[in-house]
JSON list of C-alpha atoms in Angstrom, two decimals:
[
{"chain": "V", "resi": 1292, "resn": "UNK", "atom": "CA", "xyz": [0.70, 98.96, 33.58]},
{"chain": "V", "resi": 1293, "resn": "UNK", "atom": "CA", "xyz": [-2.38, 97.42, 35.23]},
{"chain": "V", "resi": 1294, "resn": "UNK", "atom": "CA", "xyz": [-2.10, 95.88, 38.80]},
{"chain": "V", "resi": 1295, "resn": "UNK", "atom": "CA", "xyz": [-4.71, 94.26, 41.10]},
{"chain": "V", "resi": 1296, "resn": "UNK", "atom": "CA", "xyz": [-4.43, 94.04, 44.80]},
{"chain": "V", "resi": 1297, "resn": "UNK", "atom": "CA", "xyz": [-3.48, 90.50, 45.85]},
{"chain": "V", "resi": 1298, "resn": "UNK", "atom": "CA", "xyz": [-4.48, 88.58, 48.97]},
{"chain": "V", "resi": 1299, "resn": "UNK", "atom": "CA", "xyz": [-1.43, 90.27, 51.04]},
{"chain": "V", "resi": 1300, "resn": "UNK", "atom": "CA", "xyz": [-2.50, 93.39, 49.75]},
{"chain": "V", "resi": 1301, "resn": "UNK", "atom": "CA", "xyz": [0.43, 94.34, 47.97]},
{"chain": "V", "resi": 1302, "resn": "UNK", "atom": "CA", "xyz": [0.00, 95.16, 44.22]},
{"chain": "V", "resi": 1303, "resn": "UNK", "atom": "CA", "xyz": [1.37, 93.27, 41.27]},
{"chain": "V", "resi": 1304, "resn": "UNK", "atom": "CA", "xyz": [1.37, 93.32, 38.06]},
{"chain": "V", "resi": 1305, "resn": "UNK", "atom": "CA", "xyz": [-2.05, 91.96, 36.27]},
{"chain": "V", "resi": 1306, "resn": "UNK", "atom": "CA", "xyz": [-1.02, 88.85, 34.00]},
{"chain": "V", "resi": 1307, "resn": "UNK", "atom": "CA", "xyz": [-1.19, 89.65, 30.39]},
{"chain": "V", "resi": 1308, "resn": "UNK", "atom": "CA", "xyz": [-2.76, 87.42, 27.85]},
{"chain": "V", "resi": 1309, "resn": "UNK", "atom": "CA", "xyz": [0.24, 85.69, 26.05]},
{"chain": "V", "resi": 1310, "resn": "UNK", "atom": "CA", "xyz": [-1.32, 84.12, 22.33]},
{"chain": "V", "resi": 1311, "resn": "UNK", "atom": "CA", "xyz": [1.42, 81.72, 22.67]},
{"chain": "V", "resi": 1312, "resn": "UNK", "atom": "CA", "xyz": [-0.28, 79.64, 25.39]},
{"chain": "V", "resi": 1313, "resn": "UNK", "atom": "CA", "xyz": [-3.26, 77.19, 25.30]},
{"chain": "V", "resi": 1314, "resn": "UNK", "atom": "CA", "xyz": [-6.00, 78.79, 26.58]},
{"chain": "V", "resi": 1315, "resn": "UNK", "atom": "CA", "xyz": [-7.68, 75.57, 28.02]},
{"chain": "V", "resi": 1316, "resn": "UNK", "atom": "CA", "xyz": [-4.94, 73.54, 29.12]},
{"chain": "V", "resi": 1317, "resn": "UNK", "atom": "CA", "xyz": [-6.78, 70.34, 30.32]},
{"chain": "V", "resi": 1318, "resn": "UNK", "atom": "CA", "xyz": [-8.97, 70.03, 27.13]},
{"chain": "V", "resi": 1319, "resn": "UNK", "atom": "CA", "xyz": [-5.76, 70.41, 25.30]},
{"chain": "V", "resi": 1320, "resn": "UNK", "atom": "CA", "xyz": [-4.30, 67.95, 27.24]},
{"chain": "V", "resi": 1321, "resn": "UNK", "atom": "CA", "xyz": [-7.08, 65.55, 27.15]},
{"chain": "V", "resi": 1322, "resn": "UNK", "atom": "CA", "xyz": [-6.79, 65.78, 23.28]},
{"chain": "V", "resi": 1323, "resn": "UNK", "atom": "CA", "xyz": [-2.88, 65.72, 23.47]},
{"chain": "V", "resi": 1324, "resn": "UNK", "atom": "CA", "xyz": [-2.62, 62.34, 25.39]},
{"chain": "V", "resi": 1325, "resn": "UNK", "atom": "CA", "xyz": [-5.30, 60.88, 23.44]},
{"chain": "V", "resi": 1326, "resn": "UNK", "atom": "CA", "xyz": [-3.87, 61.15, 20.15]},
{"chain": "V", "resi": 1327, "resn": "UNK", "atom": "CA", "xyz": [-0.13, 60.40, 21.74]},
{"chain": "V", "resi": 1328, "resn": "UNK", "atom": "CA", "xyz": [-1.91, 57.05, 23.04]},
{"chain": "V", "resi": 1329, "resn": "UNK", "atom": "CA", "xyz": [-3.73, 56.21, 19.42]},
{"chain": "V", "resi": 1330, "resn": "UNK", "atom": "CA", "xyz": [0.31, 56.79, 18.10]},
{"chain": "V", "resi": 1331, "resn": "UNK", "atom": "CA", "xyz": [1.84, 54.71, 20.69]},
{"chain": "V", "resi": 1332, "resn": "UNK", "atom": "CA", "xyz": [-0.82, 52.02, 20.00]},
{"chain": "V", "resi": 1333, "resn": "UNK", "atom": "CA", "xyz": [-0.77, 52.14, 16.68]},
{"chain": "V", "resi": 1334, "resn": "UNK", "atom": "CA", "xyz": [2.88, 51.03, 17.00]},
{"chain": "V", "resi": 1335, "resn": "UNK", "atom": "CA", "xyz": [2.09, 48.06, 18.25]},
{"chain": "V", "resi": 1336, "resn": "UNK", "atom": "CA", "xyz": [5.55, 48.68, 20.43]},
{"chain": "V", "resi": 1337, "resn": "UNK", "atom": "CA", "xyz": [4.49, 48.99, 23.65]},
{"chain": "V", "resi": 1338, "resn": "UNK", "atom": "CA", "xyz": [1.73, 46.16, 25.18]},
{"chain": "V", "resi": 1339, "resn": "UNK", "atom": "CA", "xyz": [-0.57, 47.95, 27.92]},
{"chain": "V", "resi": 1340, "resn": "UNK", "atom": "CA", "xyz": [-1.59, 51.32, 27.66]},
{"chain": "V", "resi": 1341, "resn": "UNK", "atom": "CA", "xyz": [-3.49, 53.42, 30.30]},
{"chain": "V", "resi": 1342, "resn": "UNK", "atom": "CA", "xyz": [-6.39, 55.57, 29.43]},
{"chain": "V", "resi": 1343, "resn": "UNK", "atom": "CA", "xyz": [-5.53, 59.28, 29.00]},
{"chain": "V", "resi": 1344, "resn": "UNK", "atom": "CA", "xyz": [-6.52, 61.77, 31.58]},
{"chain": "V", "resi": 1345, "resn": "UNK", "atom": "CA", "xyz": [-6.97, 65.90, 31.76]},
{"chain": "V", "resi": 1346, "resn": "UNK", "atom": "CA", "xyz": [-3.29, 66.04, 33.27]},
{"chain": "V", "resi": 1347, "resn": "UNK", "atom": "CA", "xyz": [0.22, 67.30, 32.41]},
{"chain": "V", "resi": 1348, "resn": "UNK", "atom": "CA", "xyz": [1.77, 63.86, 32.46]},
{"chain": "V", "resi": 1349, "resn": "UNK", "atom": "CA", "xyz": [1.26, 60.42, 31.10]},
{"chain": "V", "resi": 1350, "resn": "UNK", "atom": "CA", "xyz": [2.69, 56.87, 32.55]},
{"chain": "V", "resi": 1351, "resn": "UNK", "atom": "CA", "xyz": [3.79, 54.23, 31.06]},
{"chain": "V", "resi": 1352, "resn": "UNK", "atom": "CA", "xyz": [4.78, 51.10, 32.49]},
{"chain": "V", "resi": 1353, "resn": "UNK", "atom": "CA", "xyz": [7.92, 49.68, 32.39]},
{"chain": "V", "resi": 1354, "resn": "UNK", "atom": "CA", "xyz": [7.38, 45.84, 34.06]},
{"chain": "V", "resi": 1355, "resn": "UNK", "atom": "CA", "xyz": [8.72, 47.24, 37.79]},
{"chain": "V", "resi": 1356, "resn": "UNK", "atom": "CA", "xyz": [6.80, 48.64, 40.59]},
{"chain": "V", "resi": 1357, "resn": "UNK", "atom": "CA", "xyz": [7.70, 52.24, 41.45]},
{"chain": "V", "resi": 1358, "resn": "UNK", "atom": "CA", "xyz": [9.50, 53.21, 38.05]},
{"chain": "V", "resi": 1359, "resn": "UNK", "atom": "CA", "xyz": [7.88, 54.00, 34.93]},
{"chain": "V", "resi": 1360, "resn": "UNK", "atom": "CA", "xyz": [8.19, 55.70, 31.88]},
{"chain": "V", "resi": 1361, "resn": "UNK", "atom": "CA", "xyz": [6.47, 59.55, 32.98]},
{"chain": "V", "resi": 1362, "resn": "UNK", "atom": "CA", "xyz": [5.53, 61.38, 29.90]},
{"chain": "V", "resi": 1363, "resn": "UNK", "atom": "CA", "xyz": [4.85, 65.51, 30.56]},
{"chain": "V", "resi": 1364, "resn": "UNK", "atom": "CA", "xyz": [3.34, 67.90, 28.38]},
{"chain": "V", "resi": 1365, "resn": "UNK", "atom": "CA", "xyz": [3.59, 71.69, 29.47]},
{"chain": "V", "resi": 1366, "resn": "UNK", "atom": "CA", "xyz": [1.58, 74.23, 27.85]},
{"chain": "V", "resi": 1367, "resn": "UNK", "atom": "CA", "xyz": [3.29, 76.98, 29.98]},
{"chain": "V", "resi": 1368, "resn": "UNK", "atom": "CA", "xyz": [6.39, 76.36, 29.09]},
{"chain": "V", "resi": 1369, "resn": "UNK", "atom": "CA", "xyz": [5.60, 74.99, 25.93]},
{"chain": "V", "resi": 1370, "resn": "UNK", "atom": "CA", "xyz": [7.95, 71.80, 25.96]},
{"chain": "V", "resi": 1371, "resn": "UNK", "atom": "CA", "xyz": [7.11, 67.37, 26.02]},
{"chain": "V", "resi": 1372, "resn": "UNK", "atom": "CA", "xyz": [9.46, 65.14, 27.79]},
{"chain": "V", "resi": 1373, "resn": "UNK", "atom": "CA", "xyz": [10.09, 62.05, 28.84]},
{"chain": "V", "resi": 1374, "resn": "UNK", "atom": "CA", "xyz": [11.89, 60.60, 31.81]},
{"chain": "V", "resi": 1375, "resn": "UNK", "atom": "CA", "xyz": [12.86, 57.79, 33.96]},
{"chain": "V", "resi": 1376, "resn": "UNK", "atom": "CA", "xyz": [10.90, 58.18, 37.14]},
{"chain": "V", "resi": 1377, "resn": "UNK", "atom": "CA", "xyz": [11.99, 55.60, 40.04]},
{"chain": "V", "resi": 1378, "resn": "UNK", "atom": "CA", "xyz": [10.20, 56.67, 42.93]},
{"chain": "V", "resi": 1379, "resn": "UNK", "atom": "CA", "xyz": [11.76, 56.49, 46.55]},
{"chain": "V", "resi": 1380, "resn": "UNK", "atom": "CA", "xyz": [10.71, 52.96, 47.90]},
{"chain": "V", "resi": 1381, "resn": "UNK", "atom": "CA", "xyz": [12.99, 51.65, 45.10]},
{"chain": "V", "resi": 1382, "resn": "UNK", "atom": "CA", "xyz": [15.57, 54.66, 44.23]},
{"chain": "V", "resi": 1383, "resn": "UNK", "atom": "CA", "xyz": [18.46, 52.90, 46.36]},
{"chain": "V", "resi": 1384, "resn": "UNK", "atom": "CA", "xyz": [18.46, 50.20, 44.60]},
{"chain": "V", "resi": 1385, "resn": "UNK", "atom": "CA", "xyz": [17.73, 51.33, 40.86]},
{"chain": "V", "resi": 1386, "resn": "UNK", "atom": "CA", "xyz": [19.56, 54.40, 40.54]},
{"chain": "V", "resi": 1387, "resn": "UNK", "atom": "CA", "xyz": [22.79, 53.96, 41.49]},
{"chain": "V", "resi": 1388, "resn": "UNK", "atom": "CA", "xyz": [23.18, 50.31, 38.96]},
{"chain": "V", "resi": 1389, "resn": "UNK", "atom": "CA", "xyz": [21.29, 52.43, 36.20]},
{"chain": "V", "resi": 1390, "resn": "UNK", "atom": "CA", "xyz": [24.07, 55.35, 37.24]},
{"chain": "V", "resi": 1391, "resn": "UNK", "atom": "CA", "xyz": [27.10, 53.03, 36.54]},
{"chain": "V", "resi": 1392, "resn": "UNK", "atom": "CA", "xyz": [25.96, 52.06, 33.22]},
{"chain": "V", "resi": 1393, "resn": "UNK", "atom": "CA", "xyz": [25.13, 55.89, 32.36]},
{"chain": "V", "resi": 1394, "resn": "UNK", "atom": "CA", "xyz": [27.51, 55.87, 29.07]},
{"chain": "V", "resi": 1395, "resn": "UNK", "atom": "CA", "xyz": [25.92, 52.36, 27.66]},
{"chain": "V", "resi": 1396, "resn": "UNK", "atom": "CA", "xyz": [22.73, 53.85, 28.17]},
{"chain": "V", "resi": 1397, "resn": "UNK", "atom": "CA", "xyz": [23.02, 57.22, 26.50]},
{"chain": "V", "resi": 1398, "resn": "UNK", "atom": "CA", "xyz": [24.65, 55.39, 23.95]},
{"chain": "V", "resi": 1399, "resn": "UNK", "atom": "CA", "xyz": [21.66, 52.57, 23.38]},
{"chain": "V", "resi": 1400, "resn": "UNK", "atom": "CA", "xyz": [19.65, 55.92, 24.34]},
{"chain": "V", "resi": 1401, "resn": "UNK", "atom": "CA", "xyz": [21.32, 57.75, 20.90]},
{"chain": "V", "resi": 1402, "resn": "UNK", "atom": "CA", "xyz": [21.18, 60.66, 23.17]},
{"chain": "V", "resi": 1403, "resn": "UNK", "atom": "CA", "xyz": [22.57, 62.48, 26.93]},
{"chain": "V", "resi": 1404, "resn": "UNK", "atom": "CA", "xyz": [19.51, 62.81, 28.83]},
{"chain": "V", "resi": 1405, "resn": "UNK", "atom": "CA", "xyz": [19.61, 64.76, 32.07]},
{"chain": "V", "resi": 1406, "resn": "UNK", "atom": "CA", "xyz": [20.71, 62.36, 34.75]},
{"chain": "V", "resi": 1407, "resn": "UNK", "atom": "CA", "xyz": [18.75, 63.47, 38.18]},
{"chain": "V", "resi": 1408, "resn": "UNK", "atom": "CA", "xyz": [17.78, 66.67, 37.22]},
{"chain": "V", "resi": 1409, "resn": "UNK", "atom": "CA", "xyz": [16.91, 67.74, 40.85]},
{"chain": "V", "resi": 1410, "resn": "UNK", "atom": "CA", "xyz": [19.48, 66.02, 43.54]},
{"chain": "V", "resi": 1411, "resn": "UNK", "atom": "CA", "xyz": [17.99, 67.37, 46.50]},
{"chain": "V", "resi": 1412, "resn": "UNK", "atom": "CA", "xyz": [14.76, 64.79, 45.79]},
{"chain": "V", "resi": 1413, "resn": "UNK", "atom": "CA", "xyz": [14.22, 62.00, 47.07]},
{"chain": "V", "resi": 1414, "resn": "UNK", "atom": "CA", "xyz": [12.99, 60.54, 43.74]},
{"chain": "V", "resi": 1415, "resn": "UNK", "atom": "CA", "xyz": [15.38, 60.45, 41.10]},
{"chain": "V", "resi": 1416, "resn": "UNK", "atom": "CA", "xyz": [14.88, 61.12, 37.04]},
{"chain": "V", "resi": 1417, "resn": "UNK", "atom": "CA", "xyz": [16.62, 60.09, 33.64]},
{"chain": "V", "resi": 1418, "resn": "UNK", "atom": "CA", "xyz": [14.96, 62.95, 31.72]},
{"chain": "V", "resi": 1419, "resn": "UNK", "atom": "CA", "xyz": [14.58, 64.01, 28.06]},
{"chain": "V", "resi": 1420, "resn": "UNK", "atom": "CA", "xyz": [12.95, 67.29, 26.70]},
{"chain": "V", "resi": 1421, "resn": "UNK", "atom": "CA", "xyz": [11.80, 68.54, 23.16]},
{"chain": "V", "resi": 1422, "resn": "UNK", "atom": "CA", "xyz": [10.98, 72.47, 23.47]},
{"chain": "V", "resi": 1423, "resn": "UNK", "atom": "CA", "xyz": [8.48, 73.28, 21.17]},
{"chain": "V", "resi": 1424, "resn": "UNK", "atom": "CA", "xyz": [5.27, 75.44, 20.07]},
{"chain": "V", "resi": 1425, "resn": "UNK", "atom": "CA", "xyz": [2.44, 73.87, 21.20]},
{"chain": "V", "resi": 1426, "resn": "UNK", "atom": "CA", "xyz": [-0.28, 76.91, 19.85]},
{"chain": "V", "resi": 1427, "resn": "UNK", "atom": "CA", "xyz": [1.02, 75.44, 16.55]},
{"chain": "V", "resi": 1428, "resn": "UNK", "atom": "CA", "xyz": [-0.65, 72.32, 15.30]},
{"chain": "V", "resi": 1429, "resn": "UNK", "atom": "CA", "xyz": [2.02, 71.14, 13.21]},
{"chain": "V", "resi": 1430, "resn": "UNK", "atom": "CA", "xyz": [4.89, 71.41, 15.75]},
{"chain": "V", "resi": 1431, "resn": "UNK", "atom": "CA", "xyz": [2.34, 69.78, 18.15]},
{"chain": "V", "resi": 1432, "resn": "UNK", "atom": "CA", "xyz": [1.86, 67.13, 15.93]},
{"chain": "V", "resi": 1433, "resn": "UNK", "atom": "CA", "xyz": [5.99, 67.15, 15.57]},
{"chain": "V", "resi": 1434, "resn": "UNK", "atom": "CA", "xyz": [6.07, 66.74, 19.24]},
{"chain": "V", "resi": 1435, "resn": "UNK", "atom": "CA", "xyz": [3.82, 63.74, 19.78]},
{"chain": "V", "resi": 1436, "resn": "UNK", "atom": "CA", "xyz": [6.09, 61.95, 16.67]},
{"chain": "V", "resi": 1437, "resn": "UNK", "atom": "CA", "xyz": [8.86, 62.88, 18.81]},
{"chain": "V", "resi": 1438, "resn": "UNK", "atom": "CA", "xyz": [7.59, 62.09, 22.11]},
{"chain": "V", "resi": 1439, "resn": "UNK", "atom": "CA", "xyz": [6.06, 58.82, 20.33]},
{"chain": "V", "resi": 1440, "resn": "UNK", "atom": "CA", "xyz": [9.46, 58.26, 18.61]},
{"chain": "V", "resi": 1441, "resn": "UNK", "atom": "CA", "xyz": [11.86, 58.77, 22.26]},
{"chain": "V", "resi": 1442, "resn": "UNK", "atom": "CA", "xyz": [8.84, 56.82, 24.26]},
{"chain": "V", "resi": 1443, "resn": "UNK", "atom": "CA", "xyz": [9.54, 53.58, 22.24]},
{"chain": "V", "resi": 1444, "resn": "UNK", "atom": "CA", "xyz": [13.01, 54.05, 22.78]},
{"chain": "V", "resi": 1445, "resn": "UNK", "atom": "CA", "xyz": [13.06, 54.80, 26.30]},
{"chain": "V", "resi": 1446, "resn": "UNK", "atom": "CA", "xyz": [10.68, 51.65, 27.18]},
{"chain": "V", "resi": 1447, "resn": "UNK", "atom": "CA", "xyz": [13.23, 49.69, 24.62]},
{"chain": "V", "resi": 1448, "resn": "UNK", "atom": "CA", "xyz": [15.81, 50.79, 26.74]},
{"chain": "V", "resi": 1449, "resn": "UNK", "atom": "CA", "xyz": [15.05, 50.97, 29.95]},
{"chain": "V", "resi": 1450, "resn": "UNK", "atom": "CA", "xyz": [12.49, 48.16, 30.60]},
{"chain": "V", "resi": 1451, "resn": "UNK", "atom": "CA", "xyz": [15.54, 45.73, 29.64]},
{"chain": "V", "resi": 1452, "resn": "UNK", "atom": "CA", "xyz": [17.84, 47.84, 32.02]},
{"chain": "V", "resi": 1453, "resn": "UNK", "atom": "CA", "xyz": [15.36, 47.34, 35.23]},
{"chain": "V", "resi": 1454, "resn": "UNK", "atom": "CA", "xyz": [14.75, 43.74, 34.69]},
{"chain": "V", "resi": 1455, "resn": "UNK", "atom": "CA", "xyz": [18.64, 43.00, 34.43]},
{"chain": "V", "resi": 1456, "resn": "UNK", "atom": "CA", "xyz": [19.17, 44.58, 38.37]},
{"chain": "V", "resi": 1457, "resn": "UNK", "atom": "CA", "xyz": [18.68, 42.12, 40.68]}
]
């Protein structure tokens, strides 16, 4: 096996090319979020739409500051999500209501998302995940129609949900 000496000047294991991974990840995700936008818009579903970036995520607003719809895309792991993301000013509020209506949602949802994934954060997360392929152009293209597909529903969802907490 090859090593290299790292910084602490122990040795590890050299990384071995895996074909399974994108070998530029922010050109791929340039291209990714672009074409996920031209779906979304094309859908005429959702009304403002922010310009895609070189990144592993991809907002979309919901109508509330501090929560949005966070779209990821990870080439390492080779999955797309979705989720819920309330961030902290507004988490006290949000979460908990959303919490108590957890079975109406999952069922307007059609689905069980993970409910806040990580506890110990001080941001929470209503999060859904496709595993997938993304070396593959065809499941790629699966995964934006999926990601397009549970993005619409999401915003349907939870947009309505927000503005109904007072």
């Amino acid at each position: 096996m090859n090593v290299y000496r790292s910084s602490s000047g122990k040795d590890k294991p050299k990384v071995r090319f895996d074909a399974n991974r994108v070998t530029d990840p922010h050109k791929f995700q340039l291209d990714f979020w672009t074409k996920f936008k031209d779906k979304l818009e094309a859908t005429g579903k959702i009304p403002s739409l922010q310009t895609p970036q070189p990144h592993n995520w991809y907002d979309v607003r919901i109508g509330r500051s501090n929560i949005l719809l966070n779209n990821v895309c990870n080439t390492q792991k080779n999955f797309v999500g979705v989720k819920l993301y309330i961030r902290k000013p507004v988490v006290d509020k949000y979460y908990p209501a959303l919490a108590s209506r957890k079975n109406e949602i999952n069922l307007a949802l059609g689905c069980e998302p993970k409910w806040d994934a990580n506890p110990s954060a001080e941001d929470k997360t209503i999060a859904l995940f496709h595993q997938t392929n993304l070396t593959d152009p065809q499941k790629e293209e699966e995964a934006l129609d999926w990601l397009v597909q549970q993005t619409i529903v999401f915003y349907n969802v939870f947009s309505k949900e927000v503005k109904e907490i007072i």
